[in-house]
Amino acid sequence: MFGVGASILVAFVAKALRDYVCFTGVVLSAIVMLLLPGLSLTTAIMELSSRFIISGSVRMFYSLMYCLFLGFGISIKSNPWDAINEPPPGDMKMGY
């Protein structure tokens, strides 16, 4: 729950300060900060290569679901901010 809560908080603050910071860069850095060590993913790959199919696939599935939960937490807080405050006209362009 810490990762999902942290991604919700980072997404809300980044959307609130989007005039001063790049939203995409801040959100991606928050996700990478939580997933960069990648211990569960590395362990899953090592277990799969050692032919421990059940435990390796369970750890791999857990890692992928954790990534999806982080993305879901980011989208939960970034969409309501846009509903409250109207985005600037150039916000939909790439590289903003």
JSON list of C-alpha atoms in Angstrom, two decimals:
[
{"chain": "A", "resi": 1, "resn": "MET", "atom": "CA", "xyz": [0.00, 0.00, 0.00]},
{"chain": "A", "resi": 2, "resn": "PHE", "atom": "CA", "xyz": [2.97, 2.33, 0.48]},
{"chain": "A", "resi": 3, "resn": "GLY", "atom": "CA", "xyz": [3.79, 2.32, -3.23]},
{"chain": "A", "resi": 4, "resn": "VAL", "atom": "CA", "xyz": [0.24, 3.02, -4.32]},
{"chain": "A", "resi": 5, "resn": "GLY", "atom": "CA", "xyz": [-0.16, 5.74, -1.69]},
{"chain": "A", "resi": 6, "resn": "ALA", "atom": "CA", "xyz": [3.12, 7.35, -2.69]},
{"chain": "A", "resi": 7, "resn": "SER", "atom": "CA", "xyz": [2.17, 7.31, -6.37]},
{"chain": "A", "resi": 8, "resn": "ILE", "atom": "CA", "xyz": [-1.20, 8.91, -5.55]},
{"chain": "A", "resi": 9, "resn": "LEU", "atom": "CA", "xyz": [0.53, 11.66, -3.56]},
{"chain": "A", "resi": 10, "resn": "VAL", "atom": "CA", "xyz": [3.18, 12.31, -6.21]},
{"chain": "A", "resi": 11, "resn": "ALA", "atom": "CA", "xyz": [0.59, 12.44, -8.99]},
{"chain": "A", "resi": 12, "resn": "PHE", "atom": "CA", "xyz": [-1.57, 14.92, -7.10]},
{"chain": "A", "resi": 13, "resn": "VAL", "atom": "CA", "xyz": [1.34, 17.21, -6.24]},
{"chain": "A", "resi": 14, "resn": "ALA", "atom": "CA", "xyz": [2.78, 17.00, -9.76]},
{"chain": "A", "resi": 15, "resn": "LYS", "atom": "CA", "xyz": [-0.58, 17.89, -11.30]},
{"chain": "A", "resi": 16, "resn": "ALA", "atom": "CA", "xyz": [-0.98, 20.78, -8.87]},
{"chain": "A", "resi": 17, "resn": "LEU", "atom": "CA", "xyz": [2.46, 22.14, -9.77]},
{"chain": "A", "resi": 18, "resn": "ARG", "atom": "CA", "xyz": [2.34, 21.39, -13.49]},
{"chain": "A", "resi": 19, "resn": "ASP", "atom": "CA", "xyz": [3.10, 25.03, -14.34]},
{"chain": "A", "resi": 20, "resn": "TYR", "atom": "CA", "xyz": [6.47, 24.70, -12.60]},
{"chain": "A", "resi": 21, "resn": "VAL", "atom": "CA", "xyz": [7.49, 21.06, -13.19]},
{"chain": "A", "resi": 22, "resn": "CYS", "atom": "CA", "xyz": [7.14, 18.57, -16.01]},
{"chain": "A", "resi": 23, "resn": "PHE", "atom": "CA", "xyz": [4.33, 16.20, -14.98]},
{"chain": "A", "resi": 24, "resn": "THR", "atom": "CA", "xyz": [5.59, 13.25, -17.03]},
{"chain": "A", "resi": 25, "resn": "GLY", "atom": "CA", "xyz": [9.14, 13.50, -15.70]},
{"chain": "A", "resi": 26, "resn": "VAL", "atom": "CA", "xyz": [8.07, 13.75, -12.08]},
{"chain": "A", "resi": 27, "resn": "VAL", "atom": "CA", "xyz": [5.63, 10.83, -12.33]},
{"chain": "A", "resi": 28, "resn": "LEU", "atom": "CA", "xyz": [8.11, 8.58, -14.12]},
{"chain": "A", "resi": 29, "resn": "SER", "atom": "CA", "xyz": [10.80, 9.38, -11.57]},
{"chain": "A", "resi": 30, "resn": "ALA", "atom": "CA", "xyz": [8.41, 8.43, -8.77]},
{"chain": "A", "resi": 31, "resn": "ILE", "atom": "CA", "xyz": [7.68, 5.08, -10.41]},
{"chain": "A", "resi": 32, "resn": "VAL", "atom": "CA", "xyz": [11.35, 4.40, -11.11]},
{"chain": "A", "resi": 33, "resn": "MET", "atom": "CA", "xyz": [12.25, 5.32, -7.53]},
{"chain": "A", "resi": 34, "resn": "LEU", "atom": "CA", "xyz": [9.91, 2.62, -6.25]},
{"chain": "A", "resi": 35, "resn": "LEU", "atom": "CA", "xyz": [10.81, -0.01, -8.86]},
{"chain": "A", "resi": 36, "resn": "LEU", "atom": "CA", "xyz": [14.49, 0.68, -9.54]},
{"chain": "A", "resi": 37, "resn": "PRO", "atom": "CA", "xyz": [15.89, -1.90, -7.13]},
{"chain": "A", "resi": 38, "resn": "GLY", "atom": "CA", "xyz": [13.63, -4.46, -8.77]},
{"chain": "A", "resi": 39, "resn": "LEU", "atom": "CA", "xyz": [14.42, -7.14, -6.23]},
{"chain": "A", "resi": 40, "resn": "SER", "atom": "CA", "xyz": [11.22, -9.07, -6.79]},
{"chain": "A", "resi": 41, "resn": "LEU", "atom": "CA", "xyz": [11.60, -8.96, -10.57]},
{"chain": "A", "resi": 42, "resn": "THR", "atom": "CA", "xyz": [15.23, -10.04, -10.38]},
{"chain": "A", "resi": 43, "resn": "THR", "atom": "CA", "xyz": [14.37, -12.84, -7.99]},
{"chain": "A", "resi": 44, "resn": "ALA", "atom": "CA", "xyz": [11.56, -13.97, -10.30]},
{"chain": "A", "resi": 45, "resn": "ILE", "atom": "CA", "xyz": [13.90, -14.15, -13.28]},
{"chain": "A", "resi": 46, "resn": "MET", "atom": "CA", "xyz": [16.51, -16.04, -11.26]},
{"chain": "A", "resi": 47, "resn": "GLU", "atom": "CA", "xyz": [13.91, -18.53, -10.06]},
{"chain": "A", "resi": 48, "resn": "LEU", "atom": "CA", "xyz": [12.54, -19.03, -13.57]},
{"chain": "A", "resi": 49, "resn": "SER", "atom": "CA", "xyz": [16.04, -19.64, -14.92]},
{"chain": "A", "resi": 50, "resn": "SER", "atom": "CA", "xyz": [16.64, -22.16, -12.11]},
{"chain": "A", "resi": 51, "resn": "ARG", "atom": "CA", "xyz": [13.45, -23.98, -13.18]},
{"chain": "A", "resi": 52, "resn": "PHE", "atom": "CA", "xyz": [11.41, -23.08, -10.11]},
{"chain": "A", "resi": 53, "resn": "ILE", "atom": "CA", "xyz": [8.42, -22.39, -12.33]},
{"chain": "A", "resi": 54, "resn": "ILE", "atom": "CA", "xyz": [5.73, -21.88, -9.68]},
{"chain": "A", "resi": 55, "resn": "SER", "atom": "CA", "xyz": [7.56, -19.49, -7.37]},
{"chain": "A", "resi": 56, "resn": "GLY", "atom": "CA", "xyz": [9.19, -17.63, -10.27]},
{"chain": "A", "resi": 57, "resn": "SER", "atom": "CA", "xyz": [5.93, -17.07, -12.09]},
{"chain": "A", "resi": 58, "resn": "VAL", "atom": "CA", "xyz": [4.18, -15.96, -8.89]},
{"chain": "A", "resi": 59, "resn": "ARG", "atom": "CA", "xyz": [6.90, -13.41, -8.18]},
{"chain": "A", "resi": 60, "resn": "MET", "atom": "CA", "xyz": [6.82, -12.23, -11.79]},
{"chain": "A", "resi": 61, "resn": "PHE", "atom": "CA", "xyz": [3.05, -11.80, -11.65]},
{"chain": "A", "resi": 62, "resn": "TYR", "atom": "CA", "xyz": [3.39, -9.89, -8.35]},
{"chain": "A", "resi": 63, "resn": "SER", "atom": "CA", "xyz": [5.96, -7.53, -9.91]},
{"chain": "A", "resi": 64, "resn": "LEU", "atom": "CA", "xyz": [3.76, -6.84, -12.91]},
{"chain": "A", "resi": 65, "resn": "MET", "atom": "CA", "xyz": [0.69, -6.28, -10.74]},
{"chain": "A", "resi": 66, "resn": "TYR", "atom": "CA", "xyz": [2.69, -3.88, -8.55]},
{"chain": "A", "resi": 67, "resn": "CYS", "atom": "CA", "xyz": [3.58, -1.88, -11.67]},
{"chain": "A", "resi": 68, "resn": "LEU", "atom": "CA", "xyz": [-0.08, -1.77, -12.64]},
{"chain": "A", "resi": 69, "resn": "PHE", "atom": "CA", "xyz": [-1.08, -0.65, -9.14]},
{"chain": "A", "resi": 70, "resn": "LEU", "atom": "CA", "xyz": [1.41, 2.23, -9.32]},
{"chain": "A", "resi": 71, "resn": "GLY", "atom": "CA", "xyz": [0.04, 3.30, -12.68]},
{"chain": "A", "resi": 72, "resn": "PHE", "atom": "CA", "xyz": [-3.50, 3.06, -11.37]},
{"chain": "A", "resi": 73, "resn": "GLY", "atom": "CA", "xyz": [-2.58, 5.22, -8.36]},
{"chain": "A", "resi": 74, "resn": "ILE", "atom": "CA", "xyz": [-1.13, 7.85, -10.65]},
{"chain": "A", "resi": 75, "resn": "SER", "atom": "CA", "xyz": [-4.20, 7.93, -12.85]},
{"chain": "A", "resi": 76, "resn": "ILE", "atom": "CA", "xyz": [-6.51, 8.10, -9.82]},
{"chain": "A", "resi": 77, "resn": "LYS", "atom": "CA", "xyz": [-5.14, 11.44, -8.69]},
{"chain": "A", "resi": 78, "resn": "SER", "atom": "CA", "xyz": [-4.21, 13.04, -11.99]},
{"chain": "A", "resi": 79, "resn": "ASN", "atom": "CA", "xyz": [-7.69, 12.80, -13.53]},
{"chain": "A", "resi": 80, "resn": "PRO", "atom": "CA", "xyz": [-9.65, 14.47, -10.68]},
{"chain": "A", "resi": 81, "resn": "TRP", "atom": "CA", "xyz": [-7.23, 17.40, -10.70]},
{"chain": "A", "resi": 82, "resn": "ASP", "atom": "CA", "xyz": [-8.05, 18.00, -14.36]},
{"chain": "A", "resi": 83, "resn": "ALA", "atom": "CA", "xyz": [-11.75, 17.85, -13.49]},
{"chain": "A", "resi": 84, "resn": "ILE", "atom": "CA", "xyz": [-11.31, 20.52, -10.81]},
{"chain": "A", "resi": 85, "resn": "ASN", "atom": "CA", "xyz": [-8.96, 22.81, -12.73]},
{"chain": "A", "resi": 86, "resn": "GLU", "atom": "CA", "xyz": [-9.17, 23.23, -16.46]},
{"chain": "A", "resi": 87, "resn": "PRO", "atom": "CA", "xyz": [-5.87, 22.26, -18.13]},
{"chain": "A", "resi": 88, "resn": "PRO", "atom": "CA", "xyz": [-4.00, 24.95, -20.06]},
{"chain": "A", "resi": 89, "resn": "PRO", "atom": "CA", "xyz": [-4.47, 24.89, -23.85]},
{"chain": "A", "resi": 90, "resn": "GLY", "atom": "CA", "xyz": [-0.97, 23.56, -24.63]},
{"chain": "A", "resi": 91, "resn": "ASP", "atom": "CA", "xyz": [-1.18, 20.76, -22.05]},
{"chain": "A", "resi": 92, "resn": "MET", "atom": "CA", "xyz": [-2.11, 18.05, -24.55]},
{"chain": "A", "resi": 93, "resn": "LYS", "atom": "CA", "xyz": [0.95, 18.62, -26.73]},
{"chain": "A", "resi": 94, "resn": "MET", "atom": "CA", "xyz": [3.94, 16.32, -26.46]},
{"chain": "A", "resi": 95, "resn": "GLY", "atom": "CA", "xyz": [6.91, 17.78, -24.63]},
{"chain": "A", "resi": 96, "resn": "TYR", "atom": "CA", "xyz": [4.93, 20.10, -22.37]}
]
